[in-house]
Amino acid sequence: MKTKDISRREFLRRIGLGAAAAATAAIPGCSPGTRKDSAPAAAGPIPTDSMTYRTTPTTGDKVSLLGYGCMRWPVKSGDKPGDEVIDQDEVNRLVDTAIAHGVNYFDTSPAYCKGQSEEATGIALSRYPRDSYFIATKLSNFAPQTWSREASLEMYRNSMRYLRTDHIDYMLLHAVGMGGMDNLRSRYIDNGVLDFLLAEREAGRIRNLGFSYHGDVEVFDYLLSMHDRYKWDFVQIQLNYVDWHHAADVNARNTNAEYLYGELAKRGIPAVIMEPLLGGRLANVPDHVATRLKEREPERSIASWAFRFAGTHPGVLTVLSGMTYMHHLEDNLRSFCPLKPLTDEEQKFLFDTADLMMEYPTIPCNDCKYCMPCPYGIDIPAILLHYNKCVNEGDIPSGLQNDDYARARRAFLVGYDRSVPRLRQAAHCIGCGQCAPHCPQQINIPAELHRIDQFVESLKQA
């Protein structure tokens, strides 16, 4: 029998991934993504005057419901072999198309695209009047050497310089929750950096101040309990139709989006949405799930269901998407120009779909590349993504007597060698653990690499 015909528990037992795979879910980096249905079935021009907008309560900003996530800008070969640099001409073309169709919110970070995103974003946007778009960036002081007040303020000022602006429209504390309360205090509170940012908002150099949340709900609850003092203008959370109820099933340290959104809505704080596609997994769903969605809406893309789900919630200010390719952008524009909100029945249909997806124990890697570079040259994201692709497509061999075993075995091994050069495969992981602390999804990366390698070896010897 194929993977699709066995239970999730039995599948995990057979390949030796156990509860770790099920318990292990953002912060994106530059990476070209793909979608199973990258172009919608519907044809015809996309209207340029139909974007759906939401209003920021504190500043009155009219923000496009589709926000451009600038973490996966297209790249091209650099001057040295193997080097990649952002393709600025293509970035400009994408920004031009987005702005022409009403997109005005652009989200970046000093950490995105190996530190190149802010500059590329600034170059593209500076060709337009400054009051025609909103820039969101983050204080991404993850490394302990950047926790000092001086280093953090230098990062903040560099953001202004790279983005070619004298003010930031939406400023975020980046990825609070990673590392718990101690990390929050060290990065932002004890060093006086949060007080500095509050003063910058008072001075007008920051127009809206918020934070992006990952992981430890104690930190989320604490920061909201301090809302009277900090007066958060917005909060960025992970929200999609799987995480609405199943976040803790995907990652034991993640928090269900229903709770996060509800806590913000109670306080009237608008939500900025990241990971509406769950790291691309809601655009590249298992085949039988794709069939289910296509039967319901044959002229819409699979991804559009996730974007419409996120945008349907009235407390959502904007839904971020890292659109590397023009067809990604065009597809998403069709979902928001204008938004057709989901009905209650359609939302229930998606929740039932999420239940089906939970039968497929993919590893919650969203290809952010924060685990990279590996000191031993291992291509961690490529390994995990190949494994996830095979799970989704039913190409995980099981049972030597299975008629489909030979085909699935060949598909997995041949695809592995094509996706990951042999010197960069999981076999070379020594378990040093340098990658794991940087993973916003809290994946036990060395354990996953070792288990996948053991599975690969078992296939080779079969």
XYZ file of C-alpha atoms in Angstrom:
462
model
C 0.000 0.000 0.000
C 1.090 3.586 -0.628
C 1.796 6.172 2.048
C -1.664 7.656 1.460
C -3.299 4.383 2.536
C -1.620 3.955 5.925
C -2.245 5.785 9.155
C -0.010 8.653 10.214
C 1.105 6.765 13.343
C 1.957 3.638 11.310
C 3.819 5.702 8.720
C 5.952 7.367 11.408
C 6.715 4.013 13.007
C 7.806 2.438 9.746
C 10.311 5.092 8.757
C 11.569 5.671 12.293
C 10.707 9.348 12.622
C 8.455 8.790 15.598
C 6.868 11.582 17.578
C 9.714 13.978 16.865
C 8.526 14.582 13.319
C 4.979 15.160 14.420
C 5.931 17.457 17.279
C 8.401 19.555 15.420
C 6.299 24.515 12.617
C 8.638 32.130 10.462
C 10.976 33.711 9.430
C 11.723 33.495 5.730
C 15.004 34.032 3.915
C 15.775 34.486 0.215
C 14.710 31.381 -1.628
C 12.820 30.739 -4.852
C 9.618 28.889 -3.995
C 7.387 26.841 -6.231
C 3.699 26.126 -6.229
C 1.966 23.020 -7.435
C -0.566 25.242 -9.239
C 1.644 28.266 -9.751
C -0.728 29.858 -12.260
C -4.479 30.115 -11.700
C -6.864 28.581 -14.169
C -8.674 31.889 -14.593
C -7.451 34.066 -17.449
C -7.911 37.707 -18.301
C -6.427 40.939 -17.002
C -6.110 41.668 -13.305
C -7.904 44.900 -12.358
C -5.659 47.730 -11.213
C -8.297 49.526 -9.163
C -9.839 46.714 -7.085
C -7.336 46.015 -4.276
C -8.965 45.450 -0.882
C -7.653 47.782 1.842
C -7.770 47.793 5.635
C -7.153 50.741 7.970
C -4.592 50.961 10.787
C -6.555 52.349 13.756
C -3.763 54.432 15.287
C -2.476 56.202 12.175
C -5.328 55.848 9.705
C -3.072 54.219 7.103
C -5.002 52.621 4.251
C -3.036 49.387 3.840
C -3.358 46.884 0.987
C -4.677 43.541 2.222
C -1.955 41.857 0.167
C 1.438 42.753 1.606
C 4.709 42.075 -0.183
C 7.073 39.945 1.888
C 10.567 40.873 0.736
C 12.282 37.778 2.063
C 12.448 35.783 -1.161
C 13.559 38.237 -3.812
C 14.709 36.594 -7.062
C 18.420 35.959 -7.378
C 20.946 35.552 -10.161
C 24.535 34.323 -10.372
C 27.157 36.614 -8.875
C 30.673 37.379 -10.022
C 32.155 34.310 -8.307
C 31.143 30.717 -9.097
C 28.381 29.616 -6.756
C 27.596 33.153 -5.567
C 24.070 34.499 -5.803
C 22.978 38.108 -5.680
C 19.550 39.685 -5.813
C 18.321 40.351 -9.345
C 17.550 44.047 -8.909
C 15.983 44.470 -12.337
C 13.505 41.699 -11.600
C 12.832 43.115 -8.122
C 12.014 46.451 -9.730
C 9.676 44.751 -12.182
C 7.855 42.903 -9.405
C 7.522 46.063 -7.318
C 6.237 47.993 -10.339
C 3.545 45.382 -10.961
C 2.582 45.224 -7.294
C 2.257 48.998 -6.938
C 0.333 49.282 -10.217
C -2.257 46.912 -8.760
C -2.544 48.686 -5.409
C -0.021 46.882 -3.175
C 1.509 49.439 -0.808
C 2.890 47.419 2.163
C 6.435 46.034 1.835
C 7.897 43.938 4.652
C 11.637 43.348 4.953
C 14.367 42.774 7.563
C 18.134 43.148 7.986
C 18.222 39.334 8.133
C 16.446 38.593 4.870
C 18.260 37.484 1.716
C 21.600 37.214 3.509
C 21.383 40.868 4.488
C 20.593 42.112 0.973
C 16.812 42.535 1.160
C 16.583 45.986 2.724
C 18.903 47.537 0.175
C 17.182 45.892 -2.804
C 13.781 46.874 -1.440
C 14.940 50.430 -0.828
C 16.271 50.781 -4.373
C 13.008 49.542 -5.889
C 10.715 51.654 -3.709
C 12.750 54.856 -3.843
C 11.654 55.288 -7.468
C 8.181 56.173 -6.129
C 6.962 59.055 -3.921
C 7.683 58.203 -0.287
C 4.069 58.750 0.768
C 2.776 56.192 -1.756
C 3.972 53.078 0.119
C 4.561 51.742 3.618
C 7.851 50.165 4.692
C 7.909 47.529 7.415
C 11.222 46.324 8.774
C 12.491 44.710 11.934
C 15.129 44.946 14.614
C 16.576 41.505 13.880
C 19.165 41.415 16.650
C 19.209 37.633 17.003
C 22.899 37.062 17.743
C 24.128 37.828 21.284
C 26.790 40.172 19.881
C 23.951 42.402 18.619
C 22.096 42.565 21.936
C 23.895 45.635 23.204
C 22.126 48.974 22.895
C 24.874 50.279 20.617
C 24.754 47.321 18.198
C 20.946 47.339 18.092
C 20.769 51.059 17.402
C 23.371 50.703 14.666
C 21.191 48.029 13.026
C 18.176 50.337 13.246
C 20.037 53.249 11.656
C 21.450 51.004 8.928
C 17.877 50.007 8.066
C 17.030 53.667 7.469
C 20.091 54.023 5.248
C 19.536 50.875 3.196
C 15.838 51.639 2.767
C 16.627 55.210 1.694
C 14.178 56.750 4.127
C 14.066 59.015 7.156
C 11.255 57.080 8.850
C 9.921 53.547 9.182
C 6.177 53.104 8.792
C 5.932 49.744 10.593
C 8.768 48.734 12.937
C 8.854 45.316 14.577
C 10.697 43.597 17.378
C 11.671 40.513 15.401
C 10.669 36.979 16.401
C 9.884 37.531 20.043
C 9.167 34.226 21.730
C 12.278 32.496 20.407
C 14.361 31.836 23.491
C 11.562 32.773 25.876
C 11.376 35.662 28.318
C 15.128 35.762 28.974
C 15.770 36.342 25.286
C 13.157 39.103 25.134
C 14.674 40.897 28.111
C 18.214 40.635 26.776
C 17.358 41.818 23.256
C 14.907 44.608 23.951
C 14.141 45.444 27.577
C 17.215 45.330 29.819
C 19.330 47.184 27.248
C 16.791 49.991 26.883
C 16.206 49.310 23.187
C 12.428 49.076 23.501
C 12.351 52.395 25.355
C 14.439 53.875 22.522
C 11.985 52.602 19.905
C 9.072 54.036 21.864
C 10.849 57.411 21.883
C 11.446 57.105 18.127
C 7.737 56.541 17.623
C 6.999 59.612 19.722
C 9.401 61.586 17.529
C 7.731 60.337 14.336
C 10.699 58.408 12.936
C 8.686 55.239 13.633
C 5.014 55.611 12.713
C 3.749 52.228 13.980
C 5.459 49.898 16.464
C 4.752 46.190 16.874
C 6.363 42.778 17.150
C 6.426 39.467 15.304
C 5.717 36.425 17.432
C 7.267 32.965 17.194
C 7.000 30.156 19.668
C 6.712 30.879 23.385
C 3.186 32.022 24.257
C 4.370 33.342 27.631
C 6.173 36.123 25.760
C 3.147 36.867 23.588
C 0.866 37.068 26.628
C 3.343 39.234 28.538
C 3.706 41.784 25.740
C -0.060 42.021 25.343
C -0.456 42.436 29.101
C 1.796 45.488 28.718
C -0.338 46.975 25.946
C -1.400 49.921 28.110
C 2.257 50.870 28.442
C 3.585 50.004 24.986
C 0.415 50.677 22.970
C 1.206 48.233 20.190
C -0.006 49.517 16.826
C 0.014 46.029 15.259
C 1.324 42.495 15.853
C 2.578 40.014 13.272
C 1.464 36.408 13.769
C 1.468 33.136 11.857
C -2.049 32.369 10.664
C -3.401 29.842 8.196
C -6.180 27.285 8.102
C -3.936 24.501 9.451
C -2.459 26.535 12.310
C -5.918 27.808 13.278
C -6.496 24.613 15.253
C -3.518 22.341 14.600
C -0.450 24.448 15.373
C 0.400 22.465 18.487
C 0.135 19.246 16.458
C 2.587 20.590 13.888
C 4.970 21.975 16.505
C 4.540 21.467 20.222
C 5.923 24.959 20.901
C 3.710 26.769 18.446
C 0.430 28.448 19.400
C -2.877 27.989 17.643
C -3.642 30.942 15.405
C -7.206 31.099 16.698
C -5.859 32.018 20.142
C -3.340 34.563 18.831
C -5.851 36.285 16.586
C -8.505 36.253 19.300
C -6.238 37.911 21.861
C -5.368 40.673 19.407
C -8.989 41.166 18.367
C -10.074 41.566 21.996
C -7.679 44.504 22.315
C -8.390 46.004 18.911
C -4.805 45.401 17.739
C -4.618 44.700 13.986
C -2.847 41.513 12.922
C -0.267 41.319 10.167
C -0.208 37.766 8.834
C 2.903 35.771 8.016
C 3.045 32.191 6.747
C -0.440 32.176 5.201
C 0.821 29.245 3.088
C 2.582 27.529 6.015
C 5.977 27.805 4.362
C 4.532 26.939 0.953
C 2.948 23.710 2.153
C -0.586 24.989 1.542
C 0.261 25.570 -2.107
C 1.962 22.175 -2.480
C -0.566 19.960 -0.747
C -0.906 16.173 -1.070
C -2.457 15.121 -4.352
C -5.821 14.055 -2.941
C -6.094 17.334 -1.013
C -5.284 19.278 -4.192
C -8.054 17.381 -5.983
C -10.476 18.226 -3.179
C -9.720 21.956 -3.436
C -9.758 22.016 -7.240
C -13.090 20.230 -7.434
C -14.573 22.956 -5.262
C -13.037 25.952 -7.073
C -11.553 24.760 -10.403
C -10.755 28.287 -11.612
C -8.880 29.300 -8.467
C -5.403 28.229 -7.454
C -4.822 25.960 -4.470
C -2.909 28.772 -2.768
C -5.830 31.178 -3.114
C -7.810 29.240 -0.512
C -5.178 30.003 2.122
C -4.917 33.674 1.207
C -8.680 34.125 1.244
C -8.844 32.402 4.640
C -6.324 34.801 6.138
C -7.905 37.876 4.565
C -11.449 36.946 5.601
C -10.757 37.823 9.253
C -11.708 41.487 9.778
C -8.934 42.149 12.294
C -6.260 41.337 9.712
C -4.475 44.422 8.397
C -2.419 42.764 5.659
C -1.431 39.256 4.544
C 2.239 38.862 3.658
C 3.445 36.753 0.784
C 7.044 36.289 -0.336
C 6.465 36.405 -4.086
C 9.626 35.429 -5.938
C 8.087 35.068 -9.363
C 5.650 37.160 -11.358
C 3.102 34.332 -11.552
C 3.063 34.185 -7.727
C 2.311 37.892 -7.598
C -0.352 37.727 -10.294
C -2.089 34.782 -8.629
C -2.184 36.570 -5.277
C -3.436 39.778 -6.857
C -6.395 37.806 -8.187
C -7.200 36.773 -4.605
C -7.213 40.333 -3.254
C -8.410 42.471 -6.209
C -10.896 42.371 -4.606
C -11.034 39.825 -1.770
C -13.987 37.455 -1.873
C -14.347 36.543 1.829
C -14.961 32.922 2.704
C -18.389 31.912 3.912
C -18.787 30.024 7.195
C -19.375 26.869 5.182
C -16.186 27.409 3.158
C -14.177 27.917 6.334
C -15.514 24.641 7.706
C -14.516 23.001 4.421
C -10.948 24.272 4.967
C -10.864 23.075 8.573
C -11.903 19.623 7.331
C -9.137 19.915 4.727
C -6.656 20.749 7.498
C -7.698 17.579 9.326
C -6.846 15.600 6.199
C -3.471 17.315 5.889
C -2.540 16.352 9.423
C -2.464 12.753 8.248
C 0.724 13.649 6.353
C 3.588 14.121 8.833
C 5.774 16.550 6.926
C 8.659 18.212 8.745
C 7.726 21.870 9.377
C 10.577 23.422 7.393
C 9.621 26.643 5.588
C 12.964 27.049 3.781
C 13.877 30.203 5.702
C 17.556 29.138 5.645
C 18.208 30.492 9.137
C 19.961 27.161 9.802
C 22.461 27.961 7.040
C 25.287 27.919 6.338
C 26.069 24.535 7.824
C 29.758 24.389 8.861
C 29.970 20.995 7.148
C 28.336 22.089 3.917
C 25.052 20.220 4.359
C 22.079 21.659 2.462
C 19.633 21.303 5.337
C 16.561 22.942 3.740
C 16.919 20.994 0.484
C 17.030 17.685 2.383
C 13.956 18.445 4.470
C 12.021 19.855 1.519
C 12.734 16.802 -0.630
C 11.491 14.577 2.167
C 8.314 16.677 2.525
C 7.711 16.605 -1.224
C 7.897 12.811 -1.259
C 5.509 12.546 1.689
C 3.003 14.795 -0.049
C 3.235 12.898 -3.337
C 3.131 9.433 -1.784
C 6.712 8.631 -2.742
C 7.807 7.294 0.639
C 8.412 3.559 0.023
C 6.888 1.194 2.564
C 6.633 -2.574 2.525
C 8.871 -4.624 0.245
C 5.828 -6.583 -0.915
C 4.025 -3.432 -1.980
C 3.542 -3.333 -5.761
C 4.428 0.383 -5.714
C 7.593 -0.049 -3.633
C 10.097 -0.126 -6.507
C 8.668 2.986 -8.143
C 8.494 4.955 -4.870
C 12.000 3.823 -3.858
C 13.462 4.989 -7.164
C 11.535 8.274 -7.054
C 12.816 9.050 -3.560
C 16.480 8.157 -4.207
C 16.757 9.674 -7.684
C 14.978 12.815 -6.514
C 17.271 13.031 -3.485
C 20.411 12.948 -5.619
C 18.964 15.528 -7.992
C 17.804 17.859 -5.219
C 20.880 17.628 -3.007
C 24.489 17.091 -4.194
C 25.913 14.020 -2.496
C 28.532 15.949 -0.554
C 25.731 18.055 0.920
C 23.405 15.210 1.911
C 22.347 14.194 5.419
C 24.985 11.456 5.634
C 27.591 14.133 6.358
C 25.823 15.548 9.450
C 27.974 15.018 12.568
C 25.283 16.282 14.939
C 27.135 19.423 16.045
C 23.794 21.131 16.657
C 24.815 24.605 15.471
C 21.740 24.783 13.245
C 18.971 23.952 15.722
C 18.974 27.133 17.870
C 18.417 29.261 14.766
C 15.283 27.430 13.602
C 12.152 29.516 14.276
C 10.056 26.352 13.905
C 12.029 24.627 16.701
C 12.875 21.607 14.524
C 15.425 19.223 16.029
C 17.426 19.425 12.813
C 20.275 16.983 13.628
C 17.766 14.339 14.703
C 15.732 14.779 11.527
C 18.836 14.621 9.323
C 20.054 11.448 11.012
C 16.676 9.743 10.693
C 16.327 10.727 7.036
C 19.857 9.452 6.381
C 19.023 6.137 8.055
C 15.920 5.893 5.887
C 17.971 6.620 2.745
C 20.508 3.941 3.686
C 17.729 1.420 4.235
C 16.389 2.153 0.756
C 19.814 1.731 -0.804
C 20.287 -1.655 0.833
C 16.794 -2.942 -0.002
